[in-house]
XYZ file of C-alpha atoms in Angstrom:
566
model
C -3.806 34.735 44.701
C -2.847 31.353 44.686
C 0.826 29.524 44.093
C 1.237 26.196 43.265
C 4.494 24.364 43.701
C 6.804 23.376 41.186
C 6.761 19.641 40.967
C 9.931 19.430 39.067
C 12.111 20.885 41.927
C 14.703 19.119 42.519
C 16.271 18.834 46.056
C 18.941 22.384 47.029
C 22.222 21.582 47.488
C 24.027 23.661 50.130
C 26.992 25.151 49.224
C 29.174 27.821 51.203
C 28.309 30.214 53.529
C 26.103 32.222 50.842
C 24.347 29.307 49.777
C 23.087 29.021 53.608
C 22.265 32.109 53.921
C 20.204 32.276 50.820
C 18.232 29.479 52.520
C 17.377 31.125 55.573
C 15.507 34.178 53.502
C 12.154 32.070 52.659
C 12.180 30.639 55.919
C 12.846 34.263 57.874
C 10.070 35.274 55.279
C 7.636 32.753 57.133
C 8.869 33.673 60.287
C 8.619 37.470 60.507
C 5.260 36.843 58.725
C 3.924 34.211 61.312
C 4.811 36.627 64.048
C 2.114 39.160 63.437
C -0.575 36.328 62.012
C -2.999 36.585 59.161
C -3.801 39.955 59.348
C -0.481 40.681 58.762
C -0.081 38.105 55.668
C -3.240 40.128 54.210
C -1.286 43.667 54.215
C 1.937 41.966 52.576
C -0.628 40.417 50.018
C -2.655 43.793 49.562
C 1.132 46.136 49.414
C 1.744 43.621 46.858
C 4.104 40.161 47.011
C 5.895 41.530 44.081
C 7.698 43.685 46.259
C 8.939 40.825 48.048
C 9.915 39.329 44.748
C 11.887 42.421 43.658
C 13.886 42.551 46.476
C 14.916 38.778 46.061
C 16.276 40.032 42.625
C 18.034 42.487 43.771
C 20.165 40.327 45.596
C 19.857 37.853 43.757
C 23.220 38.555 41.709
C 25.192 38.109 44.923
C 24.351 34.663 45.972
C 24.940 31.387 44.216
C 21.370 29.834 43.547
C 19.869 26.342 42.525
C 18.630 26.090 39.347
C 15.184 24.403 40.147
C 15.308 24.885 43.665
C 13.682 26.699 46.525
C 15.221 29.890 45.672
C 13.489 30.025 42.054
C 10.066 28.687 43.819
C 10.767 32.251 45.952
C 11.216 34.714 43.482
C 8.307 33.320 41.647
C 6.616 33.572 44.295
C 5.860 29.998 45.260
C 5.454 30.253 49.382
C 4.917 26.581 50.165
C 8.947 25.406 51.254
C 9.587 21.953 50.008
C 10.424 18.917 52.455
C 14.376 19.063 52.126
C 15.864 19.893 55.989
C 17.722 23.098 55.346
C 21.354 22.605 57.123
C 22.360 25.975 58.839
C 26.298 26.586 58.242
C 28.152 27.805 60.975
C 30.661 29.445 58.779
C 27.907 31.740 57.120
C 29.666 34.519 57.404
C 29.437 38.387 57.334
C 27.814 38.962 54.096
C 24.880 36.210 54.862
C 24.765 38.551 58.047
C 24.166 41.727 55.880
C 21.846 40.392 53.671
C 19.496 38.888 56.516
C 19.885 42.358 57.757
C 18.752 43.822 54.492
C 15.822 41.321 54.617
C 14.820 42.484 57.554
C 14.648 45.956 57.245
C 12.817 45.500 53.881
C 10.171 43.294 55.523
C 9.943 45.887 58.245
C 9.351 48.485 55.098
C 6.253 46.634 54.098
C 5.095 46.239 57.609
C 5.243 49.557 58.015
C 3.269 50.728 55.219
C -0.117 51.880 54.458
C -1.997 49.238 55.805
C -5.269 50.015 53.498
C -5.644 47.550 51.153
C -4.433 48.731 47.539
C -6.696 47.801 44.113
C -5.528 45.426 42.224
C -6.821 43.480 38.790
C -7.239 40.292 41.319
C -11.181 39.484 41.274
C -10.806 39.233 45.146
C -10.969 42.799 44.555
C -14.517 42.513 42.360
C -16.999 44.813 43.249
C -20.040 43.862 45.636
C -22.869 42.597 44.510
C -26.079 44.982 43.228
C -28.351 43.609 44.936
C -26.497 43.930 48.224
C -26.090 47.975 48.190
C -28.507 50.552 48.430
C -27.618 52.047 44.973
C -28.809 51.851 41.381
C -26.464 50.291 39.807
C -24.923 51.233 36.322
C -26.249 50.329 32.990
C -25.901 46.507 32.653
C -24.224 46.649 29.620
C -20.994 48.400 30.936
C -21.301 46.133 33.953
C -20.988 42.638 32.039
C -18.396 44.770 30.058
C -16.542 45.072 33.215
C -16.776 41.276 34.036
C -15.460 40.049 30.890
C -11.869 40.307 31.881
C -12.264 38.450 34.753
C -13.541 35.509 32.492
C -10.321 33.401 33.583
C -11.044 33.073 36.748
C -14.886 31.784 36.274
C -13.759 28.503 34.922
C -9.851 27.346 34.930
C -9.959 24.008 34.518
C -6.688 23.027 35.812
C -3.687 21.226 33.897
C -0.748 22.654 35.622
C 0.006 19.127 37.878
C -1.293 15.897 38.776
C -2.796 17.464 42.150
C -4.801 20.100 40.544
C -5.367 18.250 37.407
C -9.768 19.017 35.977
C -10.040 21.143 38.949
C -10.797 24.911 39.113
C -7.980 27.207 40.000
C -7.906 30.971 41.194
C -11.622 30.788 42.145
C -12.538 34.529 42.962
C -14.396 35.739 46.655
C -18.037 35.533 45.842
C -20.984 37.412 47.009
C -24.215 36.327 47.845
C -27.205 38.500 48.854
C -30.952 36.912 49.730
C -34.028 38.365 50.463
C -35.869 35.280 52.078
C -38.394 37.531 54.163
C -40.329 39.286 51.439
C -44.098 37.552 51.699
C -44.301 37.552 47.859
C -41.249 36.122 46.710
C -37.770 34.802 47.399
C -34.868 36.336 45.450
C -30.878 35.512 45.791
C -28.505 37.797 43.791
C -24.583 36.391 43.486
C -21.274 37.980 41.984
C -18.054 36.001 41.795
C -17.656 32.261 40.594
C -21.213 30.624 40.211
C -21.721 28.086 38.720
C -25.309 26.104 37.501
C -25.953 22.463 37.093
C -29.525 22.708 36.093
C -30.549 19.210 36.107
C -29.859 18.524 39.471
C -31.492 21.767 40.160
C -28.003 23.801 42.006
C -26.398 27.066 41.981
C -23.123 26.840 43.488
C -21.332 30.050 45.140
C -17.881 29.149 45.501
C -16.476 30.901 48.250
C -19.205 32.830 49.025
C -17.719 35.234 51.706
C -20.159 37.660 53.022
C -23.087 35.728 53.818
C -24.264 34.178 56.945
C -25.027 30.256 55.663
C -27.504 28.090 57.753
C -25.942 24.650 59.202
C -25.749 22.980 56.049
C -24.844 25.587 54.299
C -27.810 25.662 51.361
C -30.239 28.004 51.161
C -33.587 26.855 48.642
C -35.779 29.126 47.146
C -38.856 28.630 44.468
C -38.150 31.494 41.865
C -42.312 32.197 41.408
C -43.810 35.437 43.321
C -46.464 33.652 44.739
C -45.274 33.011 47.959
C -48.348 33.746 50.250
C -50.305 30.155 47.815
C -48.510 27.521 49.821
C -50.434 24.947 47.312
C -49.094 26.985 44.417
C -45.408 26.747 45.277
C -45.524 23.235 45.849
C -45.421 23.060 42.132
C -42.537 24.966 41.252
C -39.541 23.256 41.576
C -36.844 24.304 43.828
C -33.222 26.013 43.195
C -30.740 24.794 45.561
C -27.816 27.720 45.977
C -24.866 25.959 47.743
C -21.544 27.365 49.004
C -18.658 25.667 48.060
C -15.113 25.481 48.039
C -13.140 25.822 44.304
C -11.310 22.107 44.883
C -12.818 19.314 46.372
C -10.630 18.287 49.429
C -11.068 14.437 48.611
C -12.792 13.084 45.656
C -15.702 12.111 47.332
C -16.277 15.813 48.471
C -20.057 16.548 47.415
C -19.695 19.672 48.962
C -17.449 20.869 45.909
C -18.187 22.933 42.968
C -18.091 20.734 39.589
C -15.840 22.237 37.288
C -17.328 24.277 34.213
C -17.777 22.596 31.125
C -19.588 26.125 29.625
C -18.553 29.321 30.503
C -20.905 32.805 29.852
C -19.359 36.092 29.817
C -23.041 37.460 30.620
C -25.007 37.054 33.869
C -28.027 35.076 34.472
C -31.632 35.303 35.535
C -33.428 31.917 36.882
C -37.184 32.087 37.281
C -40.301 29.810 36.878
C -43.147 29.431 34.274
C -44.902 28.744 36.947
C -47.980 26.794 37.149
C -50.295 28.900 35.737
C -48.290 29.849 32.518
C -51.938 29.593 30.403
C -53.266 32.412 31.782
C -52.753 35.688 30.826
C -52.751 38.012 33.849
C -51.013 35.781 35.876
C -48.360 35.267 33.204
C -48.396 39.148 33.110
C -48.384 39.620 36.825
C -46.312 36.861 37.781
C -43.350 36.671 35.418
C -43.296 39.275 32.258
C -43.634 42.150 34.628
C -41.154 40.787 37.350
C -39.084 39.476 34.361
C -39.054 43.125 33.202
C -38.198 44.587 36.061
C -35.509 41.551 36.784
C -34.057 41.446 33.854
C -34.368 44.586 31.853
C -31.095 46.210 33.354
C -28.867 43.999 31.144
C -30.263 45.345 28.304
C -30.608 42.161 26.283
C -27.092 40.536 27.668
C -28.507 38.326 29.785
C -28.999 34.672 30.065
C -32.821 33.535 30.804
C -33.088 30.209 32.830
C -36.699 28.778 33.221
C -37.633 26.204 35.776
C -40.888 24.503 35.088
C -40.537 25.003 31.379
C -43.780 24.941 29.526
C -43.140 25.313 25.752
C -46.571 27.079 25.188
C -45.166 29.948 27.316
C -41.859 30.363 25.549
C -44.017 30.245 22.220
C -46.419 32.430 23.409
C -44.357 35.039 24.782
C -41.201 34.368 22.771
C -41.045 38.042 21.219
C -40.903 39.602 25.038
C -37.995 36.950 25.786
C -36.212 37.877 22.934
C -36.498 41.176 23.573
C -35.305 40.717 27.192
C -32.816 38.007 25.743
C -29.934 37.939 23.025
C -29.259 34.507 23.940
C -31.443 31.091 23.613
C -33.749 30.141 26.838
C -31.869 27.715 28.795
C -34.403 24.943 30.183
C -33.201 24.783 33.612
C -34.593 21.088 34.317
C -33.315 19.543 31.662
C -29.829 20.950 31.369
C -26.930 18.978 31.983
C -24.184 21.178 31.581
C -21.881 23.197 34.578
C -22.879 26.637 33.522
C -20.628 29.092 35.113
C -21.644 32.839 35.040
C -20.463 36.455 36.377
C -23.472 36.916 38.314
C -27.028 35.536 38.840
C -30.202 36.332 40.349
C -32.391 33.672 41.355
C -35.909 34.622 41.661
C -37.391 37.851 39.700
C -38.811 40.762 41.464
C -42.595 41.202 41.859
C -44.425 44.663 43.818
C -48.260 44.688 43.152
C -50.755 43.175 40.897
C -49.981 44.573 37.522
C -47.638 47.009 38.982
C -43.919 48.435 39.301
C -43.089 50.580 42.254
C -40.415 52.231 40.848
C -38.818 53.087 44.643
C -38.848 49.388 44.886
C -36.949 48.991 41.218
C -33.222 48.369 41.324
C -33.584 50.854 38.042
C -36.459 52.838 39.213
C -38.613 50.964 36.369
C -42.015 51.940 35.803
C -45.192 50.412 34.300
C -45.282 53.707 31.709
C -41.291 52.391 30.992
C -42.375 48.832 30.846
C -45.251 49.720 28.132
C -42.880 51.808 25.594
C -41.225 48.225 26.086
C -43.995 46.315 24.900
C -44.898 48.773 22.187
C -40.811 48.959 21.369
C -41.132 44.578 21.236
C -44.891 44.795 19.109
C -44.250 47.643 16.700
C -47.238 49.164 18.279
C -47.892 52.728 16.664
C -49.950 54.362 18.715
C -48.472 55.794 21.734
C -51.371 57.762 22.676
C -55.152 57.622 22.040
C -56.520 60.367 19.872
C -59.610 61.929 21.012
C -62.045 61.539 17.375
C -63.815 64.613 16.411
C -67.666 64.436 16.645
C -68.476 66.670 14.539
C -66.699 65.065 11.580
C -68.489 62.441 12.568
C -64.987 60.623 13.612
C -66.053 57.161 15.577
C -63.496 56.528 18.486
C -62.232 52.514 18.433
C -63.396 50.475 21.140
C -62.505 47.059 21.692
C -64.828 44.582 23.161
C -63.293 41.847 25.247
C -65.596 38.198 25.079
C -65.825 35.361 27.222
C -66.912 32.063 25.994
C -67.640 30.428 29.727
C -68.119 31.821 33.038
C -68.731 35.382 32.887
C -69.776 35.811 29.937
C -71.891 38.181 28.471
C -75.124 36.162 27.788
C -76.083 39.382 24.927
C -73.006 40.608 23.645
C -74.600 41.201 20.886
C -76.775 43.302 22.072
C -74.269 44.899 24.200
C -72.057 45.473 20.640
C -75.042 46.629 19.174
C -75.598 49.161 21.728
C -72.084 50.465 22.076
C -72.256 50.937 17.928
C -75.195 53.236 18.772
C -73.403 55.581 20.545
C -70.847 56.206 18.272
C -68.056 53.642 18.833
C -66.642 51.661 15.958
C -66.529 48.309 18.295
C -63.945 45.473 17.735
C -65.687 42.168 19.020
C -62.060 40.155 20.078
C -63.212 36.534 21.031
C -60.857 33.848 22.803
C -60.012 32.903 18.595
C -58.952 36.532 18.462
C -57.073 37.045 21.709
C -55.261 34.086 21.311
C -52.527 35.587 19.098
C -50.910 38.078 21.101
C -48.884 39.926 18.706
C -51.663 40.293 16.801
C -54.145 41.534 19.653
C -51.247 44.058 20.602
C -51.747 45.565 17.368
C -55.817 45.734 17.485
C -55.581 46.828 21.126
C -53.316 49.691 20.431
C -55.554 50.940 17.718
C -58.396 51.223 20.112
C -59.442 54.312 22.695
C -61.429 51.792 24.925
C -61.223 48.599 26.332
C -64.600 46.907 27.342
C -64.921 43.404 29.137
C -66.170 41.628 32.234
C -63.625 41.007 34.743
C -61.265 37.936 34.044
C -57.524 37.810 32.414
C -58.371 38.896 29.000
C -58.629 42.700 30.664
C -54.722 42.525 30.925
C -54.741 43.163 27.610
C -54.678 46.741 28.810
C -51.384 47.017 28.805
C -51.439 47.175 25.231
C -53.898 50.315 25.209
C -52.182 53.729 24.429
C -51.437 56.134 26.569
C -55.089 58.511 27.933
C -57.147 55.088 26.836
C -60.132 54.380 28.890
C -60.601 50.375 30.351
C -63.969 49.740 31.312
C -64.477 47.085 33.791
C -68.025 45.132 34.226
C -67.968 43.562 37.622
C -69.327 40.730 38.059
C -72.159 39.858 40.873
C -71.054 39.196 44.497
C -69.164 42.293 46.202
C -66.626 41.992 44.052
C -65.441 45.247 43.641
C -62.454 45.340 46.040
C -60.879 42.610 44.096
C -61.749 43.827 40.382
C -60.824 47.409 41.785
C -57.268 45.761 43.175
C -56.386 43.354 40.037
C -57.069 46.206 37.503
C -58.427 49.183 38.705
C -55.821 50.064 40.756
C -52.902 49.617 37.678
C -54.535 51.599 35.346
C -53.224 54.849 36.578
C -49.453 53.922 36.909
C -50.225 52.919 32.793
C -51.401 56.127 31.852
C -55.082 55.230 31.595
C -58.424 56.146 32.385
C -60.382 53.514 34.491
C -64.406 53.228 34.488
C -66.362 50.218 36.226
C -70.091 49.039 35.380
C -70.735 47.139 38.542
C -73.691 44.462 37.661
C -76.737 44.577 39.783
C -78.451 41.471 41.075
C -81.056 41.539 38.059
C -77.878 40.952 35.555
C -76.575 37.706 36.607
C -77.537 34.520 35.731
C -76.701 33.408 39.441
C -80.852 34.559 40.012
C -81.657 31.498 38.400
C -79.657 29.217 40.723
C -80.192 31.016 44.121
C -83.160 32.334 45.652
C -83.552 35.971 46.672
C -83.152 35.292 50.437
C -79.736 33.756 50.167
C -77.028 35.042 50.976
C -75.424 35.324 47.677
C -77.904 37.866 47.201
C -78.872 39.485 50.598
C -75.536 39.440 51.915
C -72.492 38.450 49.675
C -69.899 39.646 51.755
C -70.531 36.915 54.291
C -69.297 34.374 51.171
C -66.091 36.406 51.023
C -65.471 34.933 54.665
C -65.889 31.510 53.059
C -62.510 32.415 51.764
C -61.459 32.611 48.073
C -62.065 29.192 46.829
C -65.747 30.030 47.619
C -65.857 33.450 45.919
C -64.274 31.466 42.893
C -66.817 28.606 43.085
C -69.857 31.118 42.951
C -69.315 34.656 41.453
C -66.299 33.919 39.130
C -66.846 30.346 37.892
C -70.802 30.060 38.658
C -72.063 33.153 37.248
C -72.541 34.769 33.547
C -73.779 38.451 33.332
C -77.106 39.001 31.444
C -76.354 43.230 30.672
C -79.204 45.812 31.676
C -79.280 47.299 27.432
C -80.507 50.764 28.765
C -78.541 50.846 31.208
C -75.108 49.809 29.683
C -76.197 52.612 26.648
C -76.149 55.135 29.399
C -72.914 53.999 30.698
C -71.190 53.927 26.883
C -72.654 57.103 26.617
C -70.511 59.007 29.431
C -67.466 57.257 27.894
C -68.062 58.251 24.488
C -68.194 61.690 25.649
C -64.889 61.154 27.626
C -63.095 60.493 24.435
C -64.235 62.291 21.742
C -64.223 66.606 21.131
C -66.474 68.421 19.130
């Protein structure tokens, strides 16, 4: 709680023995406080000053009082004493006596009680932070509910006297939690008075109270899960989160919050396109799915913040942010305003490739829960994949994922032609095709199977219904631990079946580049100890896949029986 003194207060003038006496009550006040300390100033705070203030009036009657002076300052509960020297009069007489007496004894009352700290309305008193417990919270909704009375004390701009004049008054305790350690991303969660300036990239805690600062009291952190590419991160632009006091001491004090010139009633979520925004599974992996998981809670009353702002991934995924979203995307860098918010999380919360580990989720989230999301954003209609009846001659959908460049499938038509064959009515989707997502969604979650060499168009997957089969071709060049790991590992936690055609050394183009006797042949592994720029160089980028015919019939043949009765 915070007082301010009354600027209009003119000087007391003594009067009689009960004028004197009246005096010495603020200053016994101080006295009797400053004995026991702080701690003790805390209990008489938490018990409640108004107690204080009701035993002034109820004395009040029986003293003659000043008008503006520091007797009204008192009962309002103004605790700063003003400059005047306070004569003591000899001839104060009995009654001053009794009611310093009374003073006491109600002073000792309040000294004497309950010394844990009572609730009150005061945002002192706001809960902790989420993200710094071991619980679940509570739906978001009821929690930004819960913060909207305390909207006063997010942004007061001050007009009540020349010394507090455009500052920010009654700024609450803050809390700040940060996970700094995790080796995939950086995340900071905050409660209280924060407060964003985008363009020159800070968060501001102001008072932040239970969290140890470094030296110069900012912590940074890159909101992209990709903490492990050091190269990467260099290209996502930094958040600084500052602690700060509510007023600036002097008006050169850069250590100060800027007052708010917006103010949200809804928290906020800061995180990065990210550098590679154009492709799909790492816009999947990296920031829908963390998003999700982030950002889901608030069900839609939430503000999104994006550093790194490419336009072609707020167009391209602009039906998942809305869905996340209520409000406009805020473009972090280019934002000029003092954004002040409830709470904010900086940095979004990533657990595998493609995956949610719902003992990790603040809402135990799951990929199963994240895909009724996507079909609940796309209108998709088929929650689960119908096995087609054979004997009606019923042909089960299978989609047919194509690459233009490397890995491509040198006779996809072939390939088409053969999966037709066996039964499958066979969607050819081209890059033309998989372009438009919310189209895609729709033809992917008509479809029993999903076929494709690995790359990003398999994340498409996520759009298959539930008991769909993914079929993964693997490239040339021991690649299987990584296709396995990107989206062979997922496809459980999504409800799906998972199949892989692993291409021999007679299917890739590769055996027209490198002889036999290398060692991208007779011993690939020993590339993988290259390291990954290598792999990329020669079995992702420098290789397209030239399909064994008989042999990929006899591997649509298994999965056609896999998803069809008779």
């Amino acid at each position: 709680m915070m007082f301010r003194r009354n600027e209009s207060s003119k000087k007391l003038v003594c009067g009689g023995a009960a004028a004197a006496a009246w005096l010495l009550v603020p200053l016994l006040v101080l006295v009797v406080l400053n004995t026991d300390r702080l701690p003790q100033v805390n209990r008489l705070r938490e018990t409640g000053i108004t107690q204080v203030s009701d035993f002034f009036f109820s004395i009040r009657g029986r003293l003659p009082l000043s008008r503006n002076g520091i007797t009204e300052n008192v009962v309002q509960g103004d605790t700063n004493v003003s400059d005047e020297t306070v004569r003591r009069d000899s001839s104060s007489g009995s009654e001053s006596e009794n009611l310093i007496a009374e003073l006491r004894a109600e002073i000792a009352r309040l000294k004497a009680a309950d010394g844990s700290p009572k609730k009150t309305d005061s945002v002192a008193d706001a809960p902790p932070s989420h993200a710094s417990s071991n619980e679940i919270p509570g739906d978001g909704v009821d929690a930004i509910k819960d913060l909207k009375h305390d909207k006063e004390f997010l942004a007061m701009d001050g007009k009540i006297d020349g010394s507090l004049q455009n500052s920010d008054v009654g700024a609450p305790r803050s809390n700040l939690t940060c996970d700094l350690n995790n080796g995939a991303m950086s995340i900071c969660a905050m409660e209280g008075d924060i407060r964003m300036q985008g363009k020159y990239a800070d968060v501001y805690v102001v008072s932040a109270s239970n969290y140890s600062w470094p030296e110069n009291k900012t912590v940074t952190v890159r909101p992209f899960p990709r903490k492990w590419e050091i190269q990467t991160m260099q290209h996502v632009r930094a958040v600084n989160i500052r602690s700060s006091a509510p007023v600036a001491s002097t008006t050169d004090d850069d250590t100060a919050a800027p007052a708010c010139t917006v103010t949200h009633d809804a928290p906020a979520v800061i995180f990065s396109s990210g550098p590679y925004s154009g492709n799909f599974f790492h816009a999947m992996n990296d920031m829908i799915i963390p998003l999700y998981n982030t950002a889901r809670e608030y069900d839609g009353h939430v503000h999104l913040v994006i550093t790194d702002l490419n336009p072609e991934f707020t167009s391209h995924y602009r039906h998942v942010l809305a869905a996340l979203s209520v409000h406009p995307v805020i473009d972090f860098d280019a934002d000029e305003a003092v954004r002040c918010f409830p709470s904010m999380r900086v940095g979004i919360e990533i657990h595998d490739e493609l995956r949610i580990n719902p003992a990790l989720s603040r809402k135990g989230y799951t990929m199963a829960d994240f895909r009724d999301f996507l079909r609940s954003t796309y209108s998709l209609k088929n929650a689960w994949a119908t096995p087609a009846n054979r004997s009606s001659g019923e042909r089960p959908r299978l989609v047919m994922v194509l690459r233009r460049h490397a890995r491509a499938i040198t006779n996809e038509a072939e390939a088409i032609a053969a999966a037709t064959e066996v039964g499958f009515e066979v969607v050819a989707a081209g890059p033309e095709m998989v372009r438009d997502m919310a189209r895609f969604a729709q033809v992917v979650s008509s479809c029993n199977v999903m076929v494709g060499v690995h790359g990003a168009g398999l994340t498409n997957m996520v759009f298959l219904p539930n008991n769909g089969t993914l079929m993964q071709i693997v490239p040339w060049g021991a690649m299987h631990g990584i296709c396995w790991h990107e989206f062979g590992r997922p496809a459980p936690d999504m409800g799906l079946r998972y199949v892989e055609y692993e291409v021999n050394a007679d299917e890739t183009t590769l055996k027209n580049v490198y002889p036999k006797d290398h060692p991208v042949f007779a011993d690939p592994a020993s590339i993988h100890k290259e390291g990954f720029g290598k792999v990329g160089e020669i079995f992702l980028i420098g290789q397209k896949v030239i399909l064994d015919i008989d042999r990929f019939r006899a591997a649509m043949q298994e999965v056609y029986q896999s998803v069809t009765v008779t």
